[in-house]
GROMACS .gro file of C-alpha atoms in nm:
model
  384
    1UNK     CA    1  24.329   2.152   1.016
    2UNK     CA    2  23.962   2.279   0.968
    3UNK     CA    3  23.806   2.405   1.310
    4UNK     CA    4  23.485   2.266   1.411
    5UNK     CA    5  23.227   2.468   1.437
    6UNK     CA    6  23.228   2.501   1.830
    7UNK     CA    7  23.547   2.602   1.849
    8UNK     CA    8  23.488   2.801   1.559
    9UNK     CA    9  23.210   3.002   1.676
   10UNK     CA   10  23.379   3.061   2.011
   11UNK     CA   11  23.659   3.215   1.830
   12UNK     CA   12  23.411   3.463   1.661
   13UNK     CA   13  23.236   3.552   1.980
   14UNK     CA   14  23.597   3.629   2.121
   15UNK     CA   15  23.659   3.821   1.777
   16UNK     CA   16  23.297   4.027   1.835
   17UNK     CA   17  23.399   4.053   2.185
   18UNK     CA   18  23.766   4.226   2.042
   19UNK     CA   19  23.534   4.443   1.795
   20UNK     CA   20  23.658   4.295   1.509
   21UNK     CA   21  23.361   4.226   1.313
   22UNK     CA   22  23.577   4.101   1.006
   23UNK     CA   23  23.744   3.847   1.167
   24UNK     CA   24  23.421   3.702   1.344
   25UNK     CA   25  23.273   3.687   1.036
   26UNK     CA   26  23.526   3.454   0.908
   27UNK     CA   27  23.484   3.204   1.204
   28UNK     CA   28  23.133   3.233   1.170
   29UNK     CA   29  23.111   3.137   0.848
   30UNK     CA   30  23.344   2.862   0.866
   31UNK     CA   31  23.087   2.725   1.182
   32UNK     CA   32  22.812   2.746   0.889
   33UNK     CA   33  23.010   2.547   0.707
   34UNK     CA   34  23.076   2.321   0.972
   35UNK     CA   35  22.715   2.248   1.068
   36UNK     CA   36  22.467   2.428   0.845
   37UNK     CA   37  22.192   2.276   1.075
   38UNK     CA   38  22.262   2.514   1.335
   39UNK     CA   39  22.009   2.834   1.332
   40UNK     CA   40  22.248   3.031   1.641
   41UNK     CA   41  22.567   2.965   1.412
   42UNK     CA   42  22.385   3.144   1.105
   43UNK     CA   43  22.226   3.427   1.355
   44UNK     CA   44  22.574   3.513   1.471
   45UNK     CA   45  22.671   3.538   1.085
   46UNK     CA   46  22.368   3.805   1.071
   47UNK     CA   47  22.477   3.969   1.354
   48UNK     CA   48  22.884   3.980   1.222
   49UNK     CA   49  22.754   4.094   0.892
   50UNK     CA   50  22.496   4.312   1.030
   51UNK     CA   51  22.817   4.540   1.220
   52UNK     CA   52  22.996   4.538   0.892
   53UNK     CA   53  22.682   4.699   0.709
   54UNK     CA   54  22.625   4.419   0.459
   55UNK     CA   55  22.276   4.407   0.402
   56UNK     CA   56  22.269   4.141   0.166
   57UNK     CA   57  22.513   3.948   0.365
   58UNK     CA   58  22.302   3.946   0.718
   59UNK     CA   59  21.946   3.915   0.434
   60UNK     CA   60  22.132   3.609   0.376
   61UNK     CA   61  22.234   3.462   0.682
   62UNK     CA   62  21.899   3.539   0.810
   63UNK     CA   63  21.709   3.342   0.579
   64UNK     CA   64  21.946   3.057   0.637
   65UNK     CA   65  21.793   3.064   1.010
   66UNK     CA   66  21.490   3.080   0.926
   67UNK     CA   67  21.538   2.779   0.692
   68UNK     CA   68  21.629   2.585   0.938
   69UNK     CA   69  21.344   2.713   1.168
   70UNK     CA   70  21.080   2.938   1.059
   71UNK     CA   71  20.969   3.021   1.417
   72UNK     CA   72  21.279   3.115   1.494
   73UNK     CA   73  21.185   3.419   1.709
   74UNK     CA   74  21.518   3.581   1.721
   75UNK     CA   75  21.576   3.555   1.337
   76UNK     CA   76  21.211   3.686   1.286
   77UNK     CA   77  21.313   3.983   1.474
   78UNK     CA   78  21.605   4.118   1.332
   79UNK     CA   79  21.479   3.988   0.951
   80UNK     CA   80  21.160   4.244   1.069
   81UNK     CA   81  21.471   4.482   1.190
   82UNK     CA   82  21.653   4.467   0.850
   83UNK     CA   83  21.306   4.512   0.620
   84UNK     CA   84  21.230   4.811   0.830
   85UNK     CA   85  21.561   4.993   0.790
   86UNK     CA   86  21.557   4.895   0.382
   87UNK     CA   87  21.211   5.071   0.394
   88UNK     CA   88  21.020   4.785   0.286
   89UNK     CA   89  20.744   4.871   0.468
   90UNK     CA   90  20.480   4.568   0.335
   91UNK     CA   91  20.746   4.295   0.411
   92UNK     CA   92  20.874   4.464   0.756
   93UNK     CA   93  20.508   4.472   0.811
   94UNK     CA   94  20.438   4.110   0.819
   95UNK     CA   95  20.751   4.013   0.936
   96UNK     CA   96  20.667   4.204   1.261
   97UNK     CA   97  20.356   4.048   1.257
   98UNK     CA   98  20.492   3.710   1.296
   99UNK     CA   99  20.690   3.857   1.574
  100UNK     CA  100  20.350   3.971   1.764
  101UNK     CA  101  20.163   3.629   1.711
  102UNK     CA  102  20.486   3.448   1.842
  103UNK     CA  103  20.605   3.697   2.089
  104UNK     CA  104  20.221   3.683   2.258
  105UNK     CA  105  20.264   3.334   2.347
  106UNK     CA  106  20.591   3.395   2.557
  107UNK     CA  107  20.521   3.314   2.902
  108UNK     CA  108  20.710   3.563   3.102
  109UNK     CA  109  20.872   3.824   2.819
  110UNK     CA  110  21.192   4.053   2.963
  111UNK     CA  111  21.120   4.412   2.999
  112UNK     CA  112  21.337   4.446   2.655
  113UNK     CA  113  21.110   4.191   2.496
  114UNK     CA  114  20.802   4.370   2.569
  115UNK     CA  115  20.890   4.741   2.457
  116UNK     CA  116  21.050   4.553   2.088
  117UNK     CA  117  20.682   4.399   2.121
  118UNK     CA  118  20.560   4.732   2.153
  119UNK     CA  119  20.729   4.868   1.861
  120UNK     CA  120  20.635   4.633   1.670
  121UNK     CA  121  20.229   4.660   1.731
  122UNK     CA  122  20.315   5.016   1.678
  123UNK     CA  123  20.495   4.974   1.337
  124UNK     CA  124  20.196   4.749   1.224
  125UNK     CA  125  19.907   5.017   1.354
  126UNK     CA  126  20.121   5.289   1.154
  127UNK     CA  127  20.162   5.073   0.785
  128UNK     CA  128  19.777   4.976   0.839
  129UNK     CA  129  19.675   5.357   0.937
  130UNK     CA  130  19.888   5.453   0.572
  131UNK     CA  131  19.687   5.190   0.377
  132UNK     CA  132  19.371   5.242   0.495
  133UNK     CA  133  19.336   5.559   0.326
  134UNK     CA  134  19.386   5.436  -0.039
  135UNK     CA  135  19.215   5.124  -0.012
  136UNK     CA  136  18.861   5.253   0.133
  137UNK     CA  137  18.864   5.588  -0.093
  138UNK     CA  138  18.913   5.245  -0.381
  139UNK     CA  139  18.662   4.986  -0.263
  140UNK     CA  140  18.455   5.190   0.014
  141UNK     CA  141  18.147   5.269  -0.300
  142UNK     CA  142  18.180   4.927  -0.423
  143UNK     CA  143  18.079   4.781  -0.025
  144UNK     CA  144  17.832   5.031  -0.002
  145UNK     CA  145  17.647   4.907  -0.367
  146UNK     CA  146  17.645   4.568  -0.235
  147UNK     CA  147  17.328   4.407  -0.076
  148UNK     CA  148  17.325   4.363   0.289
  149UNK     CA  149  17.477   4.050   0.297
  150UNK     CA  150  17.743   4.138   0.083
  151UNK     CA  151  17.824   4.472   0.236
  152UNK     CA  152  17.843   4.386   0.531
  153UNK     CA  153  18.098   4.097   0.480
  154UNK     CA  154  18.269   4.294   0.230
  155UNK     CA  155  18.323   4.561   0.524
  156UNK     CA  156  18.401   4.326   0.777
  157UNK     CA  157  18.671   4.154   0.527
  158UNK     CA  158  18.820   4.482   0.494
  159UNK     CA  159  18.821   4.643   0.817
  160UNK     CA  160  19.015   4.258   0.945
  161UNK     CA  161  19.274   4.304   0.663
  162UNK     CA  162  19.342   4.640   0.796
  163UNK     CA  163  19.390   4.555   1.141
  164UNK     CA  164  19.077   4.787   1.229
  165UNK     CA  165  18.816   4.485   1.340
  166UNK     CA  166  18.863   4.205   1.536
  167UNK     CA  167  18.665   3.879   1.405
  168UNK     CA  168  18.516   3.662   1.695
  169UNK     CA  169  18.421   3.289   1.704
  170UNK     CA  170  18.105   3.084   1.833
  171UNK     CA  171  18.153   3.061   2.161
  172UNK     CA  172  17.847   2.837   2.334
  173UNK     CA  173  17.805   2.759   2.686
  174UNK     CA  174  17.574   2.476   2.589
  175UNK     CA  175  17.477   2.290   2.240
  176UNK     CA  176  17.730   2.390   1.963
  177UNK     CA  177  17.611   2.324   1.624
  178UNK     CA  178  17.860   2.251   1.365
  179UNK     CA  179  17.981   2.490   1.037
  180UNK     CA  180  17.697   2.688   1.062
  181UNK     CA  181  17.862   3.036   0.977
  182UNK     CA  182  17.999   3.270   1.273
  183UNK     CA  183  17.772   3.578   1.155
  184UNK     CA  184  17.754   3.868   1.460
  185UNK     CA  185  17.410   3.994   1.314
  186UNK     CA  186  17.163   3.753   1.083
  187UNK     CA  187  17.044   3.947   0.763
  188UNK     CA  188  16.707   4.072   0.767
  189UNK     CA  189  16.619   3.883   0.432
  190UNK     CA  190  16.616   3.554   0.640
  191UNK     CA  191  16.337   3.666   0.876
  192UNK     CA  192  16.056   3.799   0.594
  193UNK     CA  193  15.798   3.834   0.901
  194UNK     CA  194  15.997   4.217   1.022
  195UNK     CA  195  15.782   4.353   0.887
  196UNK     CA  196  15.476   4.214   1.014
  197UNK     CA  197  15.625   4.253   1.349
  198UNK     CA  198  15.729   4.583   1.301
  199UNK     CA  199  15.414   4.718   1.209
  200UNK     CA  200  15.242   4.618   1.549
  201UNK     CA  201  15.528   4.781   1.750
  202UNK     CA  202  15.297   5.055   1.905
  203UNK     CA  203  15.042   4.793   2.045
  204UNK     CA  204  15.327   4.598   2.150
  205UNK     CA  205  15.436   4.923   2.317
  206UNK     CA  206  15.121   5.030   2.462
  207UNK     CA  207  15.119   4.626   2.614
  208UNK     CA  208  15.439   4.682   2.798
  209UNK     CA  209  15.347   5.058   2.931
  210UNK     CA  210  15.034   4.885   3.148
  211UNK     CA  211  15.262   4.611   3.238
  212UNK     CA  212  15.523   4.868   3.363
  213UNK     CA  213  15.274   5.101   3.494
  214UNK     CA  214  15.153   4.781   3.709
  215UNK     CA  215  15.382   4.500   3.701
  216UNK     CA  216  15.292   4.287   4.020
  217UNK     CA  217  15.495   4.013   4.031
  218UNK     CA  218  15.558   3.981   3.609
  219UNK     CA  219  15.872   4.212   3.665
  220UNK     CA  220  16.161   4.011   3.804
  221UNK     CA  221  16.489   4.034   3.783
  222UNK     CA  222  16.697   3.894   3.439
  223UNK     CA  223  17.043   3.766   3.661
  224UNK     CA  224  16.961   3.526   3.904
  225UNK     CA  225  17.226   3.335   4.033
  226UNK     CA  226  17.213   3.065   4.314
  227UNK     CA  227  17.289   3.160   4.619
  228UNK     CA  228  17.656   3.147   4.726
  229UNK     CA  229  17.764   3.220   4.354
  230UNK     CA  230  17.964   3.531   4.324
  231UNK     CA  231  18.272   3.672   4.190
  232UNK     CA  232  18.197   3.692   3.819
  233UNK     CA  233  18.041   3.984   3.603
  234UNK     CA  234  17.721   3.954   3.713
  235UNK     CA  235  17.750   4.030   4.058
  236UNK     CA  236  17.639   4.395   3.982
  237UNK     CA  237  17.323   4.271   3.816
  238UNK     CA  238  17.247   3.986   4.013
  239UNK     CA  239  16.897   4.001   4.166
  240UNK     CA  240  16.804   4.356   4.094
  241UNK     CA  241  16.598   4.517   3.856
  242UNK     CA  242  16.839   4.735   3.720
  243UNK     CA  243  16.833   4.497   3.492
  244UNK     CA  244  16.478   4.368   3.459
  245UNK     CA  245  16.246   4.152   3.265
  246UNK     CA  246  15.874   4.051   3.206
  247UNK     CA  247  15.872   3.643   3.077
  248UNK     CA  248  15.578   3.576   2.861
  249UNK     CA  249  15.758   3.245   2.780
  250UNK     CA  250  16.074   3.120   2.991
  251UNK     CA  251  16.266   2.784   2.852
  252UNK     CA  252  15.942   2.652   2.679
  253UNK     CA  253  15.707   2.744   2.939
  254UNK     CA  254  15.432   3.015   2.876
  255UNK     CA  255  15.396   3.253   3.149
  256UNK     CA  256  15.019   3.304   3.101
  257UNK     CA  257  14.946   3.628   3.357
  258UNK     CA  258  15.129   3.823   3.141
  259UNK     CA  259  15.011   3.722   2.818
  260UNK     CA  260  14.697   3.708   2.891
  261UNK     CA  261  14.806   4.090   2.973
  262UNK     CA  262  14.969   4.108   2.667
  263UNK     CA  263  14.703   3.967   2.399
  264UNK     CA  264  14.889   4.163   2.081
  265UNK     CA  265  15.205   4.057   2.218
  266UNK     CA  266  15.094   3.706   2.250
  267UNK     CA  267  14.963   3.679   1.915
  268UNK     CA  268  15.253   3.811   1.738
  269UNK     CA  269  15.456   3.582   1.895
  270UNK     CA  270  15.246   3.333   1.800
  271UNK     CA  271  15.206   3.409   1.468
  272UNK     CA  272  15.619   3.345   1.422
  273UNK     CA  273  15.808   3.037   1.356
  274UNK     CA  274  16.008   2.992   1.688
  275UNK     CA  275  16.142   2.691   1.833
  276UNK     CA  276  15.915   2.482   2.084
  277UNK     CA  277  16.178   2.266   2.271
  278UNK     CA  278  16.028   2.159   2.623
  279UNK     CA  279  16.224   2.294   2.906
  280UNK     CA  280  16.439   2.480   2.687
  281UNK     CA  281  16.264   2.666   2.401
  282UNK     CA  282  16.121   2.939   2.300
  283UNK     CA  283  16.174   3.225   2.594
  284UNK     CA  284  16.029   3.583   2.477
  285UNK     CA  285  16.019   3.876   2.746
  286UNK     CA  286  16.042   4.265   2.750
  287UNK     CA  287  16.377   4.358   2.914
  288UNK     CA  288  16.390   4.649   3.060
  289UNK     CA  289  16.756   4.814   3.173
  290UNK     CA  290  16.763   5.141   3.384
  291UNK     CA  291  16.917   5.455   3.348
  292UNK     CA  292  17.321   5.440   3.364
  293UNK     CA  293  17.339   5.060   3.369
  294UNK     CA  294  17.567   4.839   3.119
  295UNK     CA  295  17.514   4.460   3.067
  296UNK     CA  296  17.863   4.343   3.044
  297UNK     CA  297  17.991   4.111   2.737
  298UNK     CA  298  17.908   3.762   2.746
  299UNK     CA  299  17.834   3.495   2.489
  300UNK     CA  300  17.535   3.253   2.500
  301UNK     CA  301  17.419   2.883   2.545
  302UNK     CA  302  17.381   2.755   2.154
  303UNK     CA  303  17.441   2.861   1.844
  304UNK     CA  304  17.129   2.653   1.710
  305UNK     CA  305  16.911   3.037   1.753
  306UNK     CA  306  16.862   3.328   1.621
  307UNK     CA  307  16.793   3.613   1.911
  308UNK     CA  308  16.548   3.855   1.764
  309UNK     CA  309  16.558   4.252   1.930
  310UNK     CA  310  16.205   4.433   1.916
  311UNK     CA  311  16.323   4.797   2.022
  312UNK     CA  312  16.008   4.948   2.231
  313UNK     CA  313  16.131   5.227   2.460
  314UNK     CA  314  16.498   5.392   2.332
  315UNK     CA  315  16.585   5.683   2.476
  316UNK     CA  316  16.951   5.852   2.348
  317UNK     CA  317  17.282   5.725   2.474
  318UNK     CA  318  17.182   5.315   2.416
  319UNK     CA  319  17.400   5.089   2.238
  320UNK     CA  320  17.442   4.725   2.195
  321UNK     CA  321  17.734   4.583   2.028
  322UNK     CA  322  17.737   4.201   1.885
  323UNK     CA  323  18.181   4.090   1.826
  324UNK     CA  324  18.290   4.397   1.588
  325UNK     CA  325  17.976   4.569   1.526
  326UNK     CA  326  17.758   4.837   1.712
  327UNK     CA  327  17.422   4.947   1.639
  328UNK     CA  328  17.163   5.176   1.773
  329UNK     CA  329  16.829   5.008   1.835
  330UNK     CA  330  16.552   5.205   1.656
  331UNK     CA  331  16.213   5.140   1.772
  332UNK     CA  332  15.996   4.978   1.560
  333UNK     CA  333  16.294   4.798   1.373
  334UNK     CA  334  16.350   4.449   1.473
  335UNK     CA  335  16.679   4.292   1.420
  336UNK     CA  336  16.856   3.936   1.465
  337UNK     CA  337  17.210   3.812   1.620
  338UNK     CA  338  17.381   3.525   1.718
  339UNK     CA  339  17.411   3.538   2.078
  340UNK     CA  340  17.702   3.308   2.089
  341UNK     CA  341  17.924   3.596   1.981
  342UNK     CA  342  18.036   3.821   2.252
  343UNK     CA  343  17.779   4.069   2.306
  344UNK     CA  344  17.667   4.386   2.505
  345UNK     CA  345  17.446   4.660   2.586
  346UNK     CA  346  17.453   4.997   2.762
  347UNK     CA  347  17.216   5.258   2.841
  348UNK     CA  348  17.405   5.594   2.952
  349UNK     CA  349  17.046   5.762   2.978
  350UNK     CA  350  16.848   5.929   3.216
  351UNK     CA  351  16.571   5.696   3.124
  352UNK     CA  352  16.444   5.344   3.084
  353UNK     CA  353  16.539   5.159   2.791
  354UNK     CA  354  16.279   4.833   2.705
  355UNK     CA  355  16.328   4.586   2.405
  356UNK     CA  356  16.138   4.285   2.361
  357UNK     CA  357  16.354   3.985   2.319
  358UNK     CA  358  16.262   3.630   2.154
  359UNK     CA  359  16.403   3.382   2.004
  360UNK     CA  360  16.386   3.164   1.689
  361UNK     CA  361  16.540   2.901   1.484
  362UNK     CA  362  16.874   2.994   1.332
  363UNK     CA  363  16.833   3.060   1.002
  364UNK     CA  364  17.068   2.897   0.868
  365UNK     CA  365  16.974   2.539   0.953
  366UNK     CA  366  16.683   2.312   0.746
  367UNK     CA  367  16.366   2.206   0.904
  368UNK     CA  368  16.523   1.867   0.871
  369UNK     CA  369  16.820   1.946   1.094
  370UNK     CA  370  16.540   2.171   1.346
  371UNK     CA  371  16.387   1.848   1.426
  372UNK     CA  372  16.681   1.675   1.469
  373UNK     CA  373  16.856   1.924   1.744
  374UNK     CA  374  16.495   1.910   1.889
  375UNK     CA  375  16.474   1.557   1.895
  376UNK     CA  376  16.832   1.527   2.024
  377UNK     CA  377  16.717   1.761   2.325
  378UNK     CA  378  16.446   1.580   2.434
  379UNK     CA  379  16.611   1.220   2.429
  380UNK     CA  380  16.927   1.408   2.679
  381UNK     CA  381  16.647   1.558   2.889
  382UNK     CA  382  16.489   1.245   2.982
  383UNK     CA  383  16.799   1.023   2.990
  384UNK     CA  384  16.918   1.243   3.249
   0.00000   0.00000   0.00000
């Protein structure tokens, strides 16, 4: 009389139990047979097969487990387990891959959990380390030929497929445009005015020296929360000017003691296509951040602008870093990012660091769909 498969699997287990893998493995295959549909019966094969040494045997028994259940954690483990010991180092590789993205959503992993975990972020950092080698000495010149659109998403493609660079999402606190593309830093050829802007940096400069020299009350502080908030990020920030700025326009609204302080300023902004949406758009100021302070990461309200960086006043030891990439700002060359993207600056100086910060239209989007966002704006604003 053939066993069912409980009572044949309980005979293996009692066989394992005995140490005799040979005989388990004949109850446990008989449960297979029994009820193919079960992934434990088929991981107890493995695991019978597995003590006898035959690899192809446990491959197999595996697979049937994972047939049944390709998120079958346990299964994805010891098929990672049995790559790794063949020395199949590409398929262990993303085998224990699926084990991280799977194993990260356990809610409360066992201490032996975490340190196979560990192992296995290890095992992946080591096979990406080994690969990175050939591949940029191969494709490293061919990124650096490309234009700046290309080379830089080139880079960024290969830096992600070797675990080196983490890609980050649109993230807005306010109006989120759809399928416009997730870009940490906009490509200068979409903003053909740099250069024009650029070449008035030292007036510019010269603007904001007076204004610091004698601010009055232009300088206020950036973070200005209402009172009784507290216990986020910007607790360090809020209302001091360790973090400072000087608004010649704030949400739409010109600030007209300082440009009238700031006539070259004024007129450069001017001269720029930025987005006029009342009570919301444009805002341009110089921000000024003092010696050893960091602006922690954050993301922004909408993904419907471009924010443009005029460096002014850069001393060494000031960063700014936009979702995988950091730059360096160099005075006198202006730059664009999506401010959506997690973001942050430093300055580890002895000195003050000053940027002047606008924003514009993301370039990406037509004047047709411009007008529509501003439109859109302005109806919610006076509905509510």
């Amino acid at each position: 009389m053939a066993l069912s498969s409980q009572e044949a699997n309980a005979r293996g287990l009692v066989a394992l139990r005995g140490g005799d893998a040979a005989g388990a493995r004949r109850y446990f295959e008989q449960a297979v047979d029994a009820d193919p549909g079960a992934g434990s019966l088929w991981r107890n094969l493995a695991h019978a097969c597995r003590l006898l040494d035959d690899a192809a045997a446990e491959r197999a028994a595996l697979d049937g487990a994972l047939a049944i259940d390709a998120r079958d954690l346990s299964a994805l483990v010891r098929l990672a387990q049995w790559f790794e010991r063949a020395g199949e180092e590409r398929e262990a590789m993303l085998r224990w891959s699926g084990v991280i993205q799977l194993g990260e959503q356990v809610a409360e992993p066992s201490p032996d959990f975490v340190r196979l975990l560990d192992h296995a972020r290890a095992y992946c950092a080591a096979q990406q380390e080994r690969l990175a080698v050939p591949v940029q000495q191969a494709l490293g010149g061919r990124v650096a030929a490309l234009d700046q659109t290309g080379r830089r998403r080139a880079g960024a493609f290969v830096d992600h497929a070797l675990g080196q660079r983490r890609i980050y999402p649109n993230v807005c606190a306010g109006i989120h445009y759809p399928f416009l593309p997730a870009d940490e830093f906009f490509d200068d050829v979409h903003f053909p005015w740099f250069a024009a802007l650029a070449a008035q940096t030292d007036a510019i400069r010269g603007e904001l020296e007076a204004l610091i020299a004698d601010p009055g009350d232009a300088l206020i502080p950036y973070v200005r929360m209402e009172k009784g908030v507290s216990g986020s990020q910007w607790d360090g920030l809020n209302g001091n000017l360790d973090w400072g700025a000087c608004f010649l326009w704030e949400y739409g609204r010109p600030n007209q003691p300082v440009l009238d302080r700031c006539p070259v300023t004024a007129a450069a902004l001017a001269a720029l296509p930025r987005s006029y949406i009342p009570g919301r758009a444009p805002s341009a100021f110089f921000s000024m951040l003092k010696p050893h302070t960091r602006i922690p990461p954050h993301t922004g309200v909408t993904n419907t602008r471009a924010i443009v960086h005029l460096p002014l006043i850069v001393p060494p030891g000031c960063g700014f870093r936009v979702g995988g990439e950091t730059r360096e700002w160099e005075p006198g060359r202006p730059f664009a990012f999506d401010d959506t993207i997690e973001h942050e600056a430093w300055n580890d100086s002895d000195d003050l660091r000053a940027v002047l910060i606008f924003d514009v239209w993301n370039p990406h989007m037509s004047l047709e769909e411009q007008a529509i966002v501003a439109d859109y704006c302005a109806m919610i604003d006076k509905l509510t």
